[in-house]
Amino acid sequence: MQSLASAKELAERNAFRIPGESAEYRRARTALLAEEIDLRRHIERVAEQRRMLPPGAEIEKDYVFEGENGPAHFADLFGDHDALVIYTYMFGPERARPCPMCTALVGALAANAADIRQRVALAVVARSPVERLYAFAKERGWKNLPLYSDTTEEFGRDFGSWTAEGDMPGYHVFTRRDGTIRHFWSGEMGGETADPGQDPRGAPDFTPLWNVLDTTPAGRDPHWYPKVDY
């Protein structure tokens, strides 16, 4: 394995300075930079561990969704790719408007959908009729984002999104090799894994909103949430 310089050493190589900053600030900022480098390396280690997971469960059900162009079987969602990312969106027919937190994440997916789909297939699945999903996408200006209605609700129930207590968000990755579709990875950080005073969140967080707020003096307000309409 390649030997890496210590995070402290790399941080001390940094020549970036802000005009007028104090020596006290620079010492603290350099120490923080070393922590940020360690965090970057930890994120990469976790990603490597994720890639090394053993084969996941084979998907034997032929889930059928309703897409923009009619019925779509689970295998159809892959298109020409061998990996598929599905986000289950809290936007059931009983909701006047979709979940604001989900909308913040789906908006970020939409902004990068054309890029993401160069490498993997992408789908956003909800319980509302597909026409309603695309009407909201048009309202938000979302493009290149494949939306599907889980008309039988079977997929969402099987993968823990549509529950007796209500809809839950979900992020799932599947693979297709030699005609066999398998589950690869799902986000599993829920209420049981949350730390005190924090909302359940993944690591890294997929929503840029929270990553931006994490760089500000006030950070995240645990009592503030985004809205669909302002």
mmCIF file of C-alpha atoms in Angstrom:
data_model
loop_
_atom_site.group_PDB
_atom_site.id
_atom_site.type_symbol
_atom_site.label_atom_id
_atom_site.label_comp_id
_atom_site.label_asym_id
_atom_site.label_seq_id
_atom_site.Cartn_x
_atom_site.Cartn_y
_atom_site.Cartn_z
ATOM 1 C CA MET A 1 0.000 0.000 0.000
ATOM 2 C CA GLN A 2 1.133 3.515 -0.746
ATOM 3 C CA SER A 3 2.528 5.273 2.297
ATOM 4 C CA LEU A 4 0.713 8.545 2.895
ATOM 5 C CA ALA A 5 2.129 11.626 4.539
ATOM 6 C CA SER A 6 0.446 12.430 7.816
ATOM 7 C CA ALA A 7 -2.527 14.762 7.760
ATOM 8 C CA LYS A 8 -0.590 17.133 10.014
ATOM 9 C CA GLU A 9 2.295 17.238 7.543
ATOM 10 C CA LEU A 10 -0.002 17.930 4.610
ATOM 11 C CA ALA A 11 -1.825 20.647 6.535
ATOM 12 C CA GLU A 12 1.445 22.371 7.326
ATOM 13 C CA ARG A 13 2.316 22.459 3.619
ATOM 14 C CA ASN A 14 -0.748 24.606 2.938
ATOM 15 C CA ALA A 15 0.330 28.117 1.922
ATOM 16 C CA PHE A 16 -3.142 29.656 1.743
ATOM 17 C CA ARG A 17 -3.539 32.737 3.944
ATOM 18 C CA ILE A 18 -6.253 35.348 4.492
ATOM 19 C CA PRO A 19 -5.053 38.976 4.652
ATOM 20 C CA GLY A 20 -5.092 40.190 8.263
ATOM 21 C CA GLU A 21 -5.564 36.780 9.911
ATOM 22 C CA SER A 22 -3.924 36.331 13.313
ATOM 23 C CA ALA A 23 -1.295 33.761 14.202
ATOM 24 C CA GLU A 24 -3.819 32.255 16.629
ATOM 25 C CA TYR A 25 -6.341 31.830 13.825
ATOM 26 C CA ARG A 26 -3.770 30.226 11.517
ATOM 27 C CA ARG A 27 -2.663 27.716 14.156
ATOM 28 C CA ALA A 28 -6.262 26.704 14.820
ATOM 29 C CA ARG A 29 -7.073 26.595 11.111
ATOM 30 C CA THR A 30 -4.060 24.408 10.341
ATOM 31 C CA ALA A 31 -5.079 21.976 13.097
ATOM 32 C CA LEU A 32 -8.611 21.923 11.675
ATOM 33 C CA LEU A 33 -7.233 21.341 8.171
ATOM 34 C CA ALA A 34 -5.438 18.231 9.434
ATOM 35 C CA GLU A 35 -8.759 16.968 10.793
ATOM 36 C CA GLU A 36 -10.427 17.701 7.437
ATOM 37 C CA ILE A 37 -7.725 15.717 5.636
ATOM 38 C CA ASP A 38 -8.267 12.821 8.029
ATOM 39 C CA LEU A 39 -12.011 13.060 7.387
ATOM 40 C CA ARG A 40 -11.431 12.948 3.629
ATOM 41 C CA ARG A 41 -9.317 9.843 4.043
ATOM 42 C CA HIS A 42 -11.910 8.221 6.302
ATOM 43 C CA ILE A 43 -14.635 8.892 3.731
ATOM 44 C CA GLU A 44 -12.493 7.153 1.123
ATOM 45 C CA ARG A 45 -11.853 4.188 3.434
ATOM 46 C CA VAL A 46 -15.590 3.805 4.015
ATOM 47 C CA ALA A 47 -16.266 4.019 0.267
ATOM 48 C CA GLU A 48 -13.672 1.315 -0.338
ATOM 49 C CA GLN A 49 -15.259 -0.906 2.324
ATOM 50 C CA ARG A 50 -18.625 -0.358 0.658
ATOM 51 C CA ARG A 51 -17.199 -1.442 -2.698
ATOM 52 C CA MET A 52 -15.808 -4.602 -1.064
ATOM 53 C CA LEU A 53 -19.162 -5.801 0.312
ATOM 54 C CA PRO A 54 -19.948 -9.430 -0.581
ATOM 55 C CA PRO A 55 -22.714 -10.065 -3.132
ATOM 56 C CA GLY A 56 -26.059 -8.795 -1.886
ATOM 57 C CA ALA A 57 -29.457 -10.444 -2.017
ATOM 58 C CA GLU A 58 -30.684 -11.467 -5.436
ATOM 59 C CA ILE A 59 -33.788 -9.559 -6.525
ATOM 60 C CA GLU A 60 -36.190 -12.226 -7.715
ATOM 61 C CA LYS A 61 -39.382 -10.152 -7.886
ATOM 62 C CA ASP A 62 -40.222 -8.374 -11.109
ATOM 63 C CA TYR A 63 -41.311 -5.040 -9.684
ATOM 64 C CA VAL A 64 -43.360 -2.959 -12.104
ATOM 65 C CA PHE A 65 -43.538 0.831 -11.946
ATOM 66 C CA GLU A 66 -45.381 3.476 -13.942
ATOM 67 C CA GLY A 67 -43.005 5.818 -15.727
ATOM 68 C CA GLU A 68 -43.345 8.773 -18.041
ATOM 69 C CA ASN A 69 -43.740 6.421 -21.000
ATOM 70 C CA GLY A 70 -45.891 3.752 -19.351
ATOM 71 C CA PRO A 71 -45.159 0.588 -17.358
ATOM 72 C CA ALA A 72 -41.512 -0.144 -16.587
ATOM 73 C CA HIS A 73 -40.136 -3.371 -15.157
ATOM 74 C CA PHE A 74 -37.379 -3.263 -12.573
ATOM 75 C CA ALA A 75 -34.765 -4.365 -15.099
ATOM 76 C CA ASP A 76 -35.858 -1.535 -17.423
ATOM 77 C CA LEU A 77 -34.721 1.042 -14.872
ATOM 78 C CA PHE A 78 -31.087 0.035 -15.461
ATOM 79 C CA GLY A 79 -31.113 1.073 -19.103
ATOM 80 C CA ASP A 80 -27.622 0.355 -20.450
ATOM 81 C CA HIS A 81 -25.967 0.504 -17.016
ATOM 82 C CA ASP A 82 -24.946 -2.235 -14.590
ATOM 83 C CA ALA A 83 -25.713 -0.148 -11.497
ATOM 84 C CA LEU A 84 -28.958 1.534 -10.463
ATOM 85 C CA VAL A 85 -29.573 4.138 -7.747
ATOM 86 C CA ILE A 86 -33.153 4.482 -6.474
ATOM 87 C CA TYR A 87 -34.369 7.156 -4.082
ATOM 88 C CA THR A 88 -37.784 6.581 -2.514
ATOM 89 C CA TYR A 89 -39.505 9.942 -2.200
ATOM 90 C CA MET A 90 -42.057 10.821 0.481
ATOM 91 C CA PHE A 91 -44.716 12.053 -1.926
ATOM 92 C CA GLY A 92 -47.788 9.888 -1.506
ATOM 93 C CA PRO A 93 -51.216 10.724 -2.941
ATOM 94 C CA GLU A 94 -52.442 11.796 0.503
ATOM 95 C CA ARG A 95 -49.900 14.645 0.625
ATOM 96 C CA ALA A 96 -50.849 18.093 -0.634
ATOM 97 C CA ARG A 97 -47.144 18.774 -1.196
ATOM 98 C CA PRO A 98 -44.134 16.454 -1.026
ATOM 99 C CA CYS A 99 -41.822 16.117 1.957
ATOM 100 C CA PRO A 100 -39.622 19.245 2.158
ATOM 101 C CA MET A 101 -36.535 17.328 3.318
ATOM 102 C CA CYS A 102 -36.921 14.819 0.486
ATOM 103 C CA THR A 103 -37.465 17.658 -1.959
ATOM 104 C CA ALA A 104 -34.175 19.268 -0.935
ATOM 105 C CA LEU A 105 -32.349 16.007 -1.652
ATOM 106 C CA VAL A 106 -34.220 15.215 -4.880
ATOM 107 C CA GLY A 107 -33.546 18.754 -6.099
ATOM 108 C CA ALA A 108 -29.829 18.118 -5.681
ATOM 109 C CA LEU A 109 -30.157 14.822 -7.588
ATOM 110 C CA ALA A 110 -32.030 16.628 -10.350
ATOM 111 C CA ALA A 111 -29.333 19.275 -10.645
ATOM 112 C CA ASN A 112 -26.733 16.553 -11.230
ATOM 113 C CA ALA A 113 -28.917 13.923 -12.896
ATOM 114 C CA ALA A 114 -27.441 14.326 -16.380
ATOM 115 C CA ASP A 115 -23.951 13.801 -14.957
ATOM 116 C CA ILE A 116 -24.922 10.932 -12.644
ATOM 117 C CA ARG A 117 -26.632 9.106 -15.497
ATOM 118 C CA GLN A 118 -23.413 9.038 -17.498
ATOM 119 C CA ARG A 119 -22.103 6.504 -14.984
ATOM 120 C CA VAL A 120 -25.124 4.786 -13.393
ATOM 121 C CA ALA A 121 -28.880 4.572 -13.809
ATOM 122 C CA LEU A 122 -30.980 6.786 -11.555
ATOM 123 C CA ALA A 123 -34.631 6.668 -10.544
ATOM 124 C CA VAL A 124 -36.811 8.491 -8.034
ATOM 125 C CA VAL A 125 -39.812 6.443 -6.888
ATOM 126 C CA ALA A 126 -42.908 7.631 -4.998
ATOM 127 C CA ARG A 127 -46.481 6.489 -4.399
ATOM 128 C CA SER A 128 -48.210 9.396 -6.154
ATOM 129 C CA PRO A 129 -49.370 8.959 -9.758
ATOM 130 C CA VAL A 130 -46.525 9.563 -12.190
ATOM 131 C CA GLU A 131 -48.374 12.503 -13.769
ATOM 132 C CA ARG A 132 -48.351 14.245 -10.400
ATOM 133 C CA LEU A 133 -44.629 13.563 -9.961
ATOM 134 C CA TYR A 134 -43.789 15.108 -13.320
ATOM 135 C CA ALA A 135 -46.096 18.076 -12.710
ATOM 136 C CA PHE A 136 -44.137 18.879 -9.568
ATOM 137 C CA ALA A 137 -40.838 18.321 -11.380
ATOM 138 C CA LYS A 138 -41.935 20.849 -14.017
ATOM 139 C CA GLU A 139 -42.872 23.311 -11.274
ATOM 140 C CA ARG A 140 -39.374 22.986 -9.774
ATOM 141 C CA GLY A 141 -37.570 23.039 -13.095
ATOM 142 C CA TRP A 142 -36.163 19.541 -12.669
ATOM 143 C CA LYS A 143 -34.834 17.927 -15.839
ATOM 144 C CA ASN A 144 -33.167 14.627 -16.710
ATOM 145 C CA LEU A 145 -34.614 13.013 -13.579
ATOM 146 C CA PRO A 146 -36.486 9.726 -14.209
ATOM 147 C CA LEU A 147 -39.564 9.567 -11.966
ATOM 148 C CA TYR A 148 -41.660 6.479 -11.314
ATOM 149 C CA SER A 149 -44.841 5.681 -9.441
ATOM 150 C CA ASP A 150 -44.770 2.549 -7.291
ATOM 151 C CA THR A 151 -48.340 1.723 -8.271
ATOM 152 C CA THR A 152 -48.496 -1.621 -6.449
ATOM 153 C CA GLU A 153 -46.436 -0.208 -3.542
ATOM 154 C CA GLU A 154 -44.659 -3.581 -3.432
ATOM 155 C CA PHE A 155 -41.160 -2.229 -3.984
ATOM 156 C CA GLY A 156 -41.479 0.408 -1.277
ATOM 157 C CA ARG A 157 -42.908 -2.054 1.229
ATOM 158 C CA ASP A 158 -40.171 -4.596 0.571
ATOM 159 C CA PHE A 159 -37.443 -1.996 1.004
ATOM 160 C CA GLY A 160 -38.820 -0.323 4.119
ATOM 161 C CA SER A 161 -40.131 2.897 2.613
ATOM 162 C CA TRP A 162 -43.903 2.463 2.691
ATOM 163 C CA THR A 163 -44.780 1.431 6.252
ATOM 164 C CA ALA A 164 -47.821 1.311 8.489
ATOM 165 C CA GLU A 165 -46.531 4.466 10.193
ATOM 166 C CA GLY A 166 -46.241 6.324 6.887
ATOM 167 C CA ASP A 167 -43.734 6.848 4.088
ATOM 168 C CA MET A 168 -40.013 6.882 4.801
ATOM 169 C CA PRO A 169 -37.210 8.052 2.520
ATOM 170 C CA GLY A 170 -34.773 5.503 1.204
ATOM 171 C CA TYR A 171 -31.592 5.337 -0.865
ATOM 172 C CA HIS A 172 -30.829 2.007 -2.538
ATOM 173 C CA VAL A 173 -28.205 0.759 -4.974
ATOM 174 C CA PHE A 174 -28.589 -2.343 -7.140
ATOM 175 C CA THR A 175 -26.307 -4.137 -9.594
ATOM 176 C CA ARG A 176 -27.006 -6.191 -12.707
ATOM 177 C CA ARG A 177 -24.411 -8.672 -13.888
ATOM 178 C CA ASP A 178 -24.923 -11.569 -16.289
ATOM 179 C CA GLY A 179 -28.654 -10.977 -16.122
ATOM 180 C CA THR A 180 -28.797 -11.239 -12.316
ATOM 181 C CA ILE A 181 -29.990 -8.233 -10.322
ATOM 182 C CA ARG A 182 -28.741 -7.914 -6.758
ATOM 183 C CA HIS A 183 -29.083 -5.443 -3.952
ATOM 184 C CA PHE A 184 -25.722 -3.752 -3.363
ATOM 185 C CA TRP A 185 -26.176 -1.163 -0.607
ATOM 186 C CA SER A 186 -28.845 0.900 1.149
ATOM 187 C CA GLY A 187 -28.624 3.807 3.538
ATOM 188 C CA GLU A 188 -29.401 2.385 6.973
ATOM 189 C CA MET A 189 -28.884 5.351 9.284
ATOM 190 C CA GLY A 190 -32.272 5.914 10.904
ATOM 191 C CA GLY A 191 -33.554 7.040 14.258
ATOM 192 C CA GLU A 192 -31.915 4.115 16.030
ATOM 193 C CA THR A 193 -28.458 5.224 14.861
ATOM 194 C CA ALA A 194 -28.838 8.976 15.473
ATOM 195 C CA ASP A 195 -26.712 10.726 18.069
ATOM 196 C CA PRO A 196 -28.400 12.830 20.790
ATOM 197 C CA GLY A 197 -29.618 16.193 19.522
ATOM 198 C CA GLN A 198 -29.232 15.233 15.873
ATOM 199 C CA ASP A 199 -31.665 14.219 13.188
ATOM 200 C CA PRO A 200 -30.970 10.891 11.503
ATOM 201 C CA ARG A 201 -28.478 11.491 8.738
ATOM 202 C CA GLY A 202 -26.198 9.540 6.475
ATOM 203 C CA ALA A 203 -22.457 9.999 6.203
ATOM 204 C CA PRO A 204 -21.623 11.682 3.986
ATOM 205 C CA ASP A 205 -24.850 13.646 3.760
ATOM 206 C CA PHE A 206 -26.273 13.591 0.230
ATOM 207 C CA THR A 207 -28.010 16.965 0.578
ATOM 208 C CA PRO A 208 -25.721 19.934 -0.239
ATOM 209 C CA LEU A 209 -27.911 22.168 1.926
ATOM 210 C CA TRP A 210 -26.559 20.591 5.108
ATOM 211 C CA ASN A 211 -22.973 20.457 3.891
ATOM 212 C CA VAL A 212 -23.065 24.186 3.160
ATOM 213 C CA LEU A 213 -24.570 24.981 6.574
ATOM 214 C CA ASP A 214 -21.883 22.841 8.232
ATOM 215 C CA THR A 215 -19.275 25.324 6.969
ATOM 216 C CA THR A 216 -20.982 28.332 8.603
ATOM 217 C CA PRO A 217 -20.554 29.693 12.151
ATOM 218 C CA ALA A 218 -24.061 28.672 13.290
ATOM 219 C CA GLY A 219 -23.906 25.256 11.614
ATOM 220 C CA ARG A 220 -27.112 23.237 11.451
ATOM 221 C CA ASP A 221 -30.064 24.380 13.531
ATOM 222 C CA PRO A 222 -31.720 21.169 14.768
ATOM 223 C CA HIS A 223 -35.020 23.063 14.924
ATOM 224 C CA TRP A 224 -34.912 24.433 11.353
ATOM 225 C CA TYR A 225 -36.016 22.493 8.291
ATOM 226 C CA PRO A 226 -36.337 23.465 4.621
ATOM 227 C CA LYS A 227 -39.727 24.138 3.075
ATOM 228 C CA VAL A 228 -41.176 23.279 -0.299
ATOM 229 C CA ASP A 229 -42.522 26.844 -0.627
ATOM 230 C CA TYR A 230 -41.169 30.069 0.878
#
